PDB file of C-alpha atoms in Angstrom:
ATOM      1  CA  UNK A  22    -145.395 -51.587 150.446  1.00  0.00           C
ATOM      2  CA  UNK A  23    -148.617 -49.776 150.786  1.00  0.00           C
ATOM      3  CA  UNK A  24    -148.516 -46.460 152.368  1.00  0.00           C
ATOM      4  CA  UNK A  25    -148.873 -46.752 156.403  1.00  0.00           C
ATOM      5  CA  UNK A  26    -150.954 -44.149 158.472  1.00  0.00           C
ATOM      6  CA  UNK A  27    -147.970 -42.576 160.397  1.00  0.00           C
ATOM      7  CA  UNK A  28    -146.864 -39.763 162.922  1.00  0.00           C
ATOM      8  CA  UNK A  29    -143.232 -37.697 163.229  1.00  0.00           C
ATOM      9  CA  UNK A  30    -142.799 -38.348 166.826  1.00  0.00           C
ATOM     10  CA  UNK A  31    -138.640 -37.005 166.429  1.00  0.00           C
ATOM     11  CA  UNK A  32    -136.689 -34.878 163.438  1.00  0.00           C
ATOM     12  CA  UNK A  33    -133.347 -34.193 163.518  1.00  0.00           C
ATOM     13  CA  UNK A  34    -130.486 -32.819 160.853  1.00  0.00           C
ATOM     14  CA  UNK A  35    -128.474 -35.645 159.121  1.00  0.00           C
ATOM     15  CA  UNK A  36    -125.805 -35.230 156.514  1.00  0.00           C
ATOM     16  CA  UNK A  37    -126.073 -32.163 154.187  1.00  0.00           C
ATOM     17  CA  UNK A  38    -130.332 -31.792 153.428  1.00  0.00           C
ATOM     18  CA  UNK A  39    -131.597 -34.622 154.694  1.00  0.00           C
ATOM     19  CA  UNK A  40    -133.421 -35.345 158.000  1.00  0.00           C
ATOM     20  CA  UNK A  41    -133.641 -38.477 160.790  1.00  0.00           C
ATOM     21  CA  UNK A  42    -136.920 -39.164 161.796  1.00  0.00           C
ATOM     22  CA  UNK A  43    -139.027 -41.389 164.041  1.00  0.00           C
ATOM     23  CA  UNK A  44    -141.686 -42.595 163.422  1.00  0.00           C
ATOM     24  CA  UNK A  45    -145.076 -43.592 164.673  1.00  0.00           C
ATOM     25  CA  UNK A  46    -146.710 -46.416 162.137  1.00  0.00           C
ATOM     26  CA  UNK A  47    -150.198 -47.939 162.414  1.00  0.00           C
ATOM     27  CA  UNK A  48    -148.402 -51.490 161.809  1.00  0.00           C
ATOM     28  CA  UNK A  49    -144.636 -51.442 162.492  1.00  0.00           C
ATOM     29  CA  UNK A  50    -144.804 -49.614 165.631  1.00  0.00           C
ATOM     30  CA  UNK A  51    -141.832 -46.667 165.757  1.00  0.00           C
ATOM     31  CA  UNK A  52    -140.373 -46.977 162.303  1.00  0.00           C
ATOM     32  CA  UNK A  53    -136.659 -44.875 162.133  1.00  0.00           C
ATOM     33  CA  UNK A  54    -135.432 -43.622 158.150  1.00  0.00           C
ATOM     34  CA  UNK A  55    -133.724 -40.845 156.520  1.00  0.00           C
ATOM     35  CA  UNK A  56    -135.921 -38.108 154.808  1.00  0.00           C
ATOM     36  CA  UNK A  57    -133.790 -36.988 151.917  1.00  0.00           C
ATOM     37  CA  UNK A  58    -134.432 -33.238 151.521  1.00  0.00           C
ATOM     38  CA  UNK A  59    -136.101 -33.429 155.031  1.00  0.00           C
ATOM     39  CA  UNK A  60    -133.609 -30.229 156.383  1.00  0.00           C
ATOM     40  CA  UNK A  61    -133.339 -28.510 153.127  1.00  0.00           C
ATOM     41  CA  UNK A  62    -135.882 -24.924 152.962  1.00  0.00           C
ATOM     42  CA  UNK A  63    -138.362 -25.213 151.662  1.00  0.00           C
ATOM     43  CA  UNK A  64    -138.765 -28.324 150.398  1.00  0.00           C
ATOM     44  CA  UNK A  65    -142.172 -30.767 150.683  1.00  0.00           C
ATOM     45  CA  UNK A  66    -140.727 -33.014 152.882  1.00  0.00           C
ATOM     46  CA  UNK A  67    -139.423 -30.896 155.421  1.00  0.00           C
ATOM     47  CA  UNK A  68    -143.408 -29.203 154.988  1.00  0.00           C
ATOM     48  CA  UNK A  69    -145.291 -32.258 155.808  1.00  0.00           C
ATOM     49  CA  UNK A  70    -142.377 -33.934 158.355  1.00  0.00           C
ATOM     50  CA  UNK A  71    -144.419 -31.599 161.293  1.00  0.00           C
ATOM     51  CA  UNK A  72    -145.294 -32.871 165.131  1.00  0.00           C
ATOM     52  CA  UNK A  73    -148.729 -34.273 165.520  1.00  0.00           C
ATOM     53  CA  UNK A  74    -149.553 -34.049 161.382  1.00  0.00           C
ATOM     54  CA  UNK A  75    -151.539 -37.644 160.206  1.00  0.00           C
ATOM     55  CA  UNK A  76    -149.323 -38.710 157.237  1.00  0.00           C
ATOM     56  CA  UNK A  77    -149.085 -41.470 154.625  1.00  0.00           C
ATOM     57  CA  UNK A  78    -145.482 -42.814 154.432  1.00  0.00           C
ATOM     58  CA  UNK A  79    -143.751 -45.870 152.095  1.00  0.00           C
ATOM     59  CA  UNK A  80    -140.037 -46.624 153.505  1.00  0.00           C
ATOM     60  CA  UNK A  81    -137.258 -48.969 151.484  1.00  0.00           C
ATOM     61  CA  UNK A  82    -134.570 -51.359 153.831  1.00  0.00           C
ATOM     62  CA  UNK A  83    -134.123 -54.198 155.609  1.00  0.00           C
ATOM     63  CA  UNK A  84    -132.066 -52.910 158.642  1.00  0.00           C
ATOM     64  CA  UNK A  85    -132.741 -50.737 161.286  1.00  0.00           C
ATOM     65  CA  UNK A  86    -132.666 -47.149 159.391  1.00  0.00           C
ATOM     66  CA  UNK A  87    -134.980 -47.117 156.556  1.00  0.00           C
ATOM     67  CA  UNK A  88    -135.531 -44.511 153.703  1.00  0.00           C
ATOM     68  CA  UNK A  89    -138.541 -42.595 153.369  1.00  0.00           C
ATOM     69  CA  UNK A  90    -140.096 -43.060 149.870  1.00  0.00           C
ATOM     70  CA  UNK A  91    -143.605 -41.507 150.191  1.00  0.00           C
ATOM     71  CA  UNK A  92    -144.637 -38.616 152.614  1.00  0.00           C
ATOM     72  CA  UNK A  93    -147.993 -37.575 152.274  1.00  0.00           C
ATOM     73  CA  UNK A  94    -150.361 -35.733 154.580  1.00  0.00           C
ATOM     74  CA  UNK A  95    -153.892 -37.545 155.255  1.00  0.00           C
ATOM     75  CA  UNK A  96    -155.336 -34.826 157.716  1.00  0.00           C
ATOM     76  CA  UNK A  97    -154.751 -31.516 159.889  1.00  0.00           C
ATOM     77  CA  UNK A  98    -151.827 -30.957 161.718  1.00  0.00           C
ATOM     78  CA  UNK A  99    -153.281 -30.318 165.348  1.00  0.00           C
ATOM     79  CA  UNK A 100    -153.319 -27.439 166.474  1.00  0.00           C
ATOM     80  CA  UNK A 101    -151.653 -26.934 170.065  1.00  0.00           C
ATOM     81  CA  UNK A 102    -150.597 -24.620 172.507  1.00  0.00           C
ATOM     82  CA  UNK A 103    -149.741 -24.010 175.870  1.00  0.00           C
ATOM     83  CA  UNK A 104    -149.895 -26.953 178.235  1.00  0.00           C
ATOM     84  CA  UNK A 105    -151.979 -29.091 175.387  1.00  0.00           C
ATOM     85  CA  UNK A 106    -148.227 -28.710 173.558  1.00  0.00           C
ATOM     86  CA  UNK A 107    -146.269 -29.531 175.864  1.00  0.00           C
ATOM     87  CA  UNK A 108    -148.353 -32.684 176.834  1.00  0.00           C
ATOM     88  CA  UNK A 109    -148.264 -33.608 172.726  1.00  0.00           C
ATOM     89  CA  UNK A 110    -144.041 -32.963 172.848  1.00  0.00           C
ATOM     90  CA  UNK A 111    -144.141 -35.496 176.253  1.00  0.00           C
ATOM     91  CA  UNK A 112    -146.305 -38.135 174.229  1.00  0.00           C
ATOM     92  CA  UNK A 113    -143.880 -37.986 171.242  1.00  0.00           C
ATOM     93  CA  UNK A 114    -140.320 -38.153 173.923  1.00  0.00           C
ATOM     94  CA  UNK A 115    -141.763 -41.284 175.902  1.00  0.00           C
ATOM     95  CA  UNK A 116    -142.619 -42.957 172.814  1.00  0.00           C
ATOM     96  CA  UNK A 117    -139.291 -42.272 170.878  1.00  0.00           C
ATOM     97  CA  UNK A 118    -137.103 -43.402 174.200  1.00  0.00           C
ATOM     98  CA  UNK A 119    -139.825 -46.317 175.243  1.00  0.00           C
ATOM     99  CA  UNK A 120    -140.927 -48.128 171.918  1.00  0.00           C
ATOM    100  CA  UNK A 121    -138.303 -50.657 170.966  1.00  0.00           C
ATOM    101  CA  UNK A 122    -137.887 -50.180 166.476  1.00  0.00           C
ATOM    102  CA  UNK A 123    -140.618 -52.439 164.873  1.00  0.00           C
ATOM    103  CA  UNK A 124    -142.234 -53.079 167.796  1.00  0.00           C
ATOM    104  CA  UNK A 125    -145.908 -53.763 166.267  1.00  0.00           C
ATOM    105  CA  UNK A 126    -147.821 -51.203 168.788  1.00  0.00           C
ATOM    106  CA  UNK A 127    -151.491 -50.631 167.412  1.00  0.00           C
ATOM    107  CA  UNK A 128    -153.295 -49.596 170.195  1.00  0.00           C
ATOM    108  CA  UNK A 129    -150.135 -46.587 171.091  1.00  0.00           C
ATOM    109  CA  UNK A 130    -151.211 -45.890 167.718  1.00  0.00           C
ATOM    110  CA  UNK A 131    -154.996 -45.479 168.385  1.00  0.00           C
ATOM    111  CA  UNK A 132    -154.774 -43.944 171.483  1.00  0.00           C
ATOM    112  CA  UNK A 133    -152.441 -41.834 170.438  1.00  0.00           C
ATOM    113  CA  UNK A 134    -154.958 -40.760 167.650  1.00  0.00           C
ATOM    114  CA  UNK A 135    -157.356 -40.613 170.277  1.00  0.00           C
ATOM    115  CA  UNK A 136    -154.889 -38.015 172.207  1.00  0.00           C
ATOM    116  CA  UNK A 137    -154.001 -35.442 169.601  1.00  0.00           C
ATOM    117  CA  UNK A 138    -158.117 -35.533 169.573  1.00  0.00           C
ATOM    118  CA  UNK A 139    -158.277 -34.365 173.028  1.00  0.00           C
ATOM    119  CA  UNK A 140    -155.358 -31.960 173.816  1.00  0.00           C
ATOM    120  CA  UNK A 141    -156.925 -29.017 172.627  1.00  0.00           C
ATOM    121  CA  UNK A 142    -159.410 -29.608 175.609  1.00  0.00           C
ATOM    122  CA  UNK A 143    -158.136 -28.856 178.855  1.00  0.00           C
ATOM    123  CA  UNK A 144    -161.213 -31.602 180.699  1.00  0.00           C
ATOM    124  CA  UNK A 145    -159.747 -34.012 178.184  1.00  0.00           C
ATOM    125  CA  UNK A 146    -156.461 -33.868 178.371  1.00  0.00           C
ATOM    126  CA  UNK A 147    -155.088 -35.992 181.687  1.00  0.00           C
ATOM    127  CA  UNK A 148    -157.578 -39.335 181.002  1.00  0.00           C
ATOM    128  CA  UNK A 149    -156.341 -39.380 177.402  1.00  0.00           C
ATOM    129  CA  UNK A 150    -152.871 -38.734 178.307  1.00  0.00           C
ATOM    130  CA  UNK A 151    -152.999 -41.956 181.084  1.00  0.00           C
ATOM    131  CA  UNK A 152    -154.547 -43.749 178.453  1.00  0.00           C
ATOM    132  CA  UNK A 153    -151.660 -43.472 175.979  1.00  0.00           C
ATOM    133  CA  UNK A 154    -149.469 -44.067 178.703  1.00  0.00           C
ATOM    134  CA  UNK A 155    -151.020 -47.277 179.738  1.00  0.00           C
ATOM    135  CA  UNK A 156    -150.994 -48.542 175.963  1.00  0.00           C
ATOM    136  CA  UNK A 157    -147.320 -48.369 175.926  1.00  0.00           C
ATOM    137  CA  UNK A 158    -146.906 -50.091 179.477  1.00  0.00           C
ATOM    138  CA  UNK A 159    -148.937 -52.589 177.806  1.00  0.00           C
ATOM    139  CA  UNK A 160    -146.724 -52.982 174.446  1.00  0.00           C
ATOM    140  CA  UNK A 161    -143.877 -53.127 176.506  1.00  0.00           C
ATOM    141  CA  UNK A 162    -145.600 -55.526 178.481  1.00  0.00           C
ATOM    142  CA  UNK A 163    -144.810 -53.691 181.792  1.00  0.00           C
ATOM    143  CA  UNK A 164    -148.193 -52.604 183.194  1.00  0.00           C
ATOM    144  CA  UNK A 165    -148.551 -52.337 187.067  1.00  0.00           C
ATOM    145  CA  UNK A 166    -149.947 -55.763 189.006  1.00  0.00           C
ATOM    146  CA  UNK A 167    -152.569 -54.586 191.377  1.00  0.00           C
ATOM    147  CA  UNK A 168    -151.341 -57.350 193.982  1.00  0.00           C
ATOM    148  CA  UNK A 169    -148.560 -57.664 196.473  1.00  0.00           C
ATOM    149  CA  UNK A 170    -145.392 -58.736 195.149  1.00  0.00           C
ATOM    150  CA  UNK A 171    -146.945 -62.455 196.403  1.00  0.00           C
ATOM    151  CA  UNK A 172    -149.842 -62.175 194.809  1.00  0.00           C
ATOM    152  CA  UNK A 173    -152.102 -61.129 197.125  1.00  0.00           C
ATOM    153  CA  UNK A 174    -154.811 -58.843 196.537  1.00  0.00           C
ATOM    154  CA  UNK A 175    -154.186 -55.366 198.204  1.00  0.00           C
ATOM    155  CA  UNK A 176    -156.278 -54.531 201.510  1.00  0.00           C
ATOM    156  CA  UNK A 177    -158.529 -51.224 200.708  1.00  0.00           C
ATOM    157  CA  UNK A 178    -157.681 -50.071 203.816  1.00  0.00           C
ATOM    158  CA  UNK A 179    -153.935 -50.278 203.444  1.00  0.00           C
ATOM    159  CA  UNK A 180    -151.414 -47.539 201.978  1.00  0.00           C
ATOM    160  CA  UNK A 181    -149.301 -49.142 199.225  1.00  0.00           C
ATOM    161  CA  UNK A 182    -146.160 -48.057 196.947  1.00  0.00           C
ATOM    162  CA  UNK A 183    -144.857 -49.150 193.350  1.00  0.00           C
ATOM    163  CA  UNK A 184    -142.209 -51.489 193.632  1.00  0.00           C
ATOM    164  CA  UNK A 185    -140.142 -51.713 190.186  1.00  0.00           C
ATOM    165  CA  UNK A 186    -138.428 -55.085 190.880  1.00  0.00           C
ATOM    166  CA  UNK A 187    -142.105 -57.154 191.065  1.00  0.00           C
ATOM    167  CA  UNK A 188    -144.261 -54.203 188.867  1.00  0.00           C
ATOM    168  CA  UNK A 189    -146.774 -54.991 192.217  1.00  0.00           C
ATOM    169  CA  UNK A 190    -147.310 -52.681 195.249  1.00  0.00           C
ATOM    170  CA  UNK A 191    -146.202 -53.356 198.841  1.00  0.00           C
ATOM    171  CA  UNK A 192    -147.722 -51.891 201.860  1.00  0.00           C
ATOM    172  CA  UNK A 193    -146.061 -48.768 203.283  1.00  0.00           C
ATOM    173  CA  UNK A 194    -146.549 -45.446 205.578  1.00  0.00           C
ATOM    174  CA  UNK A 195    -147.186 -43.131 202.698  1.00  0.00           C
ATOM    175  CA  UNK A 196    -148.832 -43.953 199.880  1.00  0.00           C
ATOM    176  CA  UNK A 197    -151.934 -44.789 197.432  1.00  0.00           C
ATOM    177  CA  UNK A 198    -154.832 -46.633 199.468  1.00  0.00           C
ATOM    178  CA  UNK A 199    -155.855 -50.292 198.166  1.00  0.00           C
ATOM    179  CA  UNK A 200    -159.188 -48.923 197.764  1.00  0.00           C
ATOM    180  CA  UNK A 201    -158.395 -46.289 194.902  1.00  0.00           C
ATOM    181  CA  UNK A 202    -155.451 -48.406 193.132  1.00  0.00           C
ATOM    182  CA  UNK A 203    -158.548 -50.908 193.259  1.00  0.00           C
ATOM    183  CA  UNK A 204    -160.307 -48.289 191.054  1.00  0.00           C
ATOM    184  CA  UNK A 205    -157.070 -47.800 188.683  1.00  0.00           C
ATOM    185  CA  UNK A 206    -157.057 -52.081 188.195  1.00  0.00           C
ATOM    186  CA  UNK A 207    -160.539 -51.747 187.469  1.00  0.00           C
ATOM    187  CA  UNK A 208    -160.386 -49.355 184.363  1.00  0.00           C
ATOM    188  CA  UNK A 209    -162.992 -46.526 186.246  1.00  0.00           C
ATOM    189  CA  UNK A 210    -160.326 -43.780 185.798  1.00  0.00           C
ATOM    190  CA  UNK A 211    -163.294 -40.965 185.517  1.00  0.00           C
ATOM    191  CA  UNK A 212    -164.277 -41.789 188.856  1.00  0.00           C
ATOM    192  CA  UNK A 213    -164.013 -38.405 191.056  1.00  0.00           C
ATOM    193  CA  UNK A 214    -160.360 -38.019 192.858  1.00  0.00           C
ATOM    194  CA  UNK A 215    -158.474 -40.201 190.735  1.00  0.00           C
ATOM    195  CA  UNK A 216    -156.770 -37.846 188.571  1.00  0.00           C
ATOM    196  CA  UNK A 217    -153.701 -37.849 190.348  1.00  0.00           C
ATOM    197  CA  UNK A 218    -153.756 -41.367 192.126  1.00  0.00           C
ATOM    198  CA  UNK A 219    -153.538 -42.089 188.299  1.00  0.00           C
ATOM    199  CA  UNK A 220    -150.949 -39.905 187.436  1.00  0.00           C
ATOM    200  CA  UNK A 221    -148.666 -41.160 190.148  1.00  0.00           C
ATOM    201  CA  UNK A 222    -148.793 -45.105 189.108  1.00  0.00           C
ATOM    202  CA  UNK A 223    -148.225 -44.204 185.768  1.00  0.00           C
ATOM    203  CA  UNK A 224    -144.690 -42.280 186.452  1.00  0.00           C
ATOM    204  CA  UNK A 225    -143.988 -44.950 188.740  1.00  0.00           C
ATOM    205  CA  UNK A 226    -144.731 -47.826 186.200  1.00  0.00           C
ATOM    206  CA  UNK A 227    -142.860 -45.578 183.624  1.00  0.00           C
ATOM    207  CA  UNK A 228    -139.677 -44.474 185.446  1.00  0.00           C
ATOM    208  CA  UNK A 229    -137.650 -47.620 185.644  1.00  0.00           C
ATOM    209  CA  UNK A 230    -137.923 -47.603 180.976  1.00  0.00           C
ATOM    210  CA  UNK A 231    -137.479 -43.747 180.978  1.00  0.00           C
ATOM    211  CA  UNK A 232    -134.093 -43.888 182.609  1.00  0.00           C
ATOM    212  CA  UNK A 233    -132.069 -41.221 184.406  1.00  0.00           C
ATOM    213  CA  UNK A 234    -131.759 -38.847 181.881  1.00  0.00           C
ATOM    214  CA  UNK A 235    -134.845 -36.423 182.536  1.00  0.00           C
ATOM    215  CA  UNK A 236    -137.262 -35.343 179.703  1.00  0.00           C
ATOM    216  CA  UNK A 237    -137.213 -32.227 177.729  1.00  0.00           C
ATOM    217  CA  UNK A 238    -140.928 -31.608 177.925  1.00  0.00           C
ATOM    218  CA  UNK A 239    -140.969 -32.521 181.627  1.00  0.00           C
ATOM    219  CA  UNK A 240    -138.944 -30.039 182.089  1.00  0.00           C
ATOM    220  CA  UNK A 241    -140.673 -27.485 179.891  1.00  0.00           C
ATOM    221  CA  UNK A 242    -144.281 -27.943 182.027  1.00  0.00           C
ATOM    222  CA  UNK A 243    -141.900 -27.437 185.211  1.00  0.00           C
ATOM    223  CA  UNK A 244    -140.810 -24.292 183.590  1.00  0.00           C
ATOM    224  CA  UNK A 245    -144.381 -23.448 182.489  1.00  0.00           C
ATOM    225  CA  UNK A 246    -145.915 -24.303 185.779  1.00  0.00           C
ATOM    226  CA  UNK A 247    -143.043 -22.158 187.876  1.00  0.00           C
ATOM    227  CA  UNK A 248    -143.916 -19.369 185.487  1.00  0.00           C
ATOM    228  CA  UNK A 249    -147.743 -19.538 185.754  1.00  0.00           C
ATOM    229  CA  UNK A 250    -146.645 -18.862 190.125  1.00  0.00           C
ATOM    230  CA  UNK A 251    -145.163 -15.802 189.535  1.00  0.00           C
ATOM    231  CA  UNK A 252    -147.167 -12.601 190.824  1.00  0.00           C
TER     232      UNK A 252
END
């Protein structure tokens, strides 16, 4: 095979040296395979087989777990910190736990390209973030329906909440107005306000995949955010 734009999304130790990794591929979606010498010190594989690093990769095998035959870096690792890490480590868990193996997923790919791009700016960071999110809704073809659960198109003036069962929104006391989900159905996410209108779909469109168990880096921004509140 040729070698396939990629990104480590998950590393862990496996047998003696060698490492299990998942991976993000430009064609075959989240790609899983062994990295032999992947744990050992000091050794080129476990170098380039870094979060958020553009790499060329070749793999060998028919079933699920592959072996890595070619690891090469085509680019700068991106440099994070802070919250811009922790919101790369929460694009790499949903992907790993969301992306069925081989699921062909280009645009997760490009957008998130397009997010490693803007986590290093703080203005960027949410829109690109809901973006990526939105792309896998969209591979796993799960996006939101901005209707009732009968199809009906939602009142502006009403207050509406995600139901899971229908992936539409039913009217209720507390909720997002039809007037700014209208916005979110529309694709004008910069408009002012929206930021966490946004936010709130997208965890509600996302829970029901996640699961119960709750996510490492969620928990990390909790832990950054609780620390940031201390006097």
């Amino acid at each position: 095979m040729s070698p396939e734009p990629a990104f480590l999304l998950h590393r862990r130790p496996y047998r003696e040296t060698s490492a299990l990794v998942d991976l993000l591929t430009l064609d075959h979606g989240r790609v899983r395979a062994v990295a032999h010498g992947g744990q050992r010190p000091g050794s080129k594989s476990r170098q380039r087989l870094q979060p958020f690093t553009p790499l060329f990769v070749t793999w060998q095998g028919s079933r699920d777990l592959k072996r890595l035959t070619l690891m090469e870096s085509r680019g700068q690792t991106a440099l994070l910190a802070g919250e811009g890490l922790l919101c790369g480590l929460y694009a790499n868990e949903i992907a790993t736990r969301l992306l069925p193996l081989e699921l062909p997923a280009p645009d997760v790919f490009a957008f998130y390209t397009a997010l490693l791009e803007a986590l290093p700016a703080p203005a960027e960071r949410a829109l690109s973030l809901r973006r990526y999110e939105w792309a896998l809704l969209e591979a796993l073809e799960a996006t939101p329906q901005f209707t009732t659960p009968e199809g009906s198109g939602l009142d502006p003036q009403l207050r509406y909440r995600f139901d899971t069962a229908s992936r539409a929104f039913v009217p209720a006391e507390r909720g997002l107005d039809g007037r700014t989900l209208r916005y979110i159905e529309q694709g004008d996410w910069q408009h002012e306000g929206l930021a966490n209108a946004l936010k709130a779909v997208m965890r509600a469109a996302l829970a029901p995949h996640l699961g119960t168990t709750v996510l490492r880096s969620r928990e990390l921004m909790l832990d950054l955010a609780r620390r940031r509140q201390r006097p």
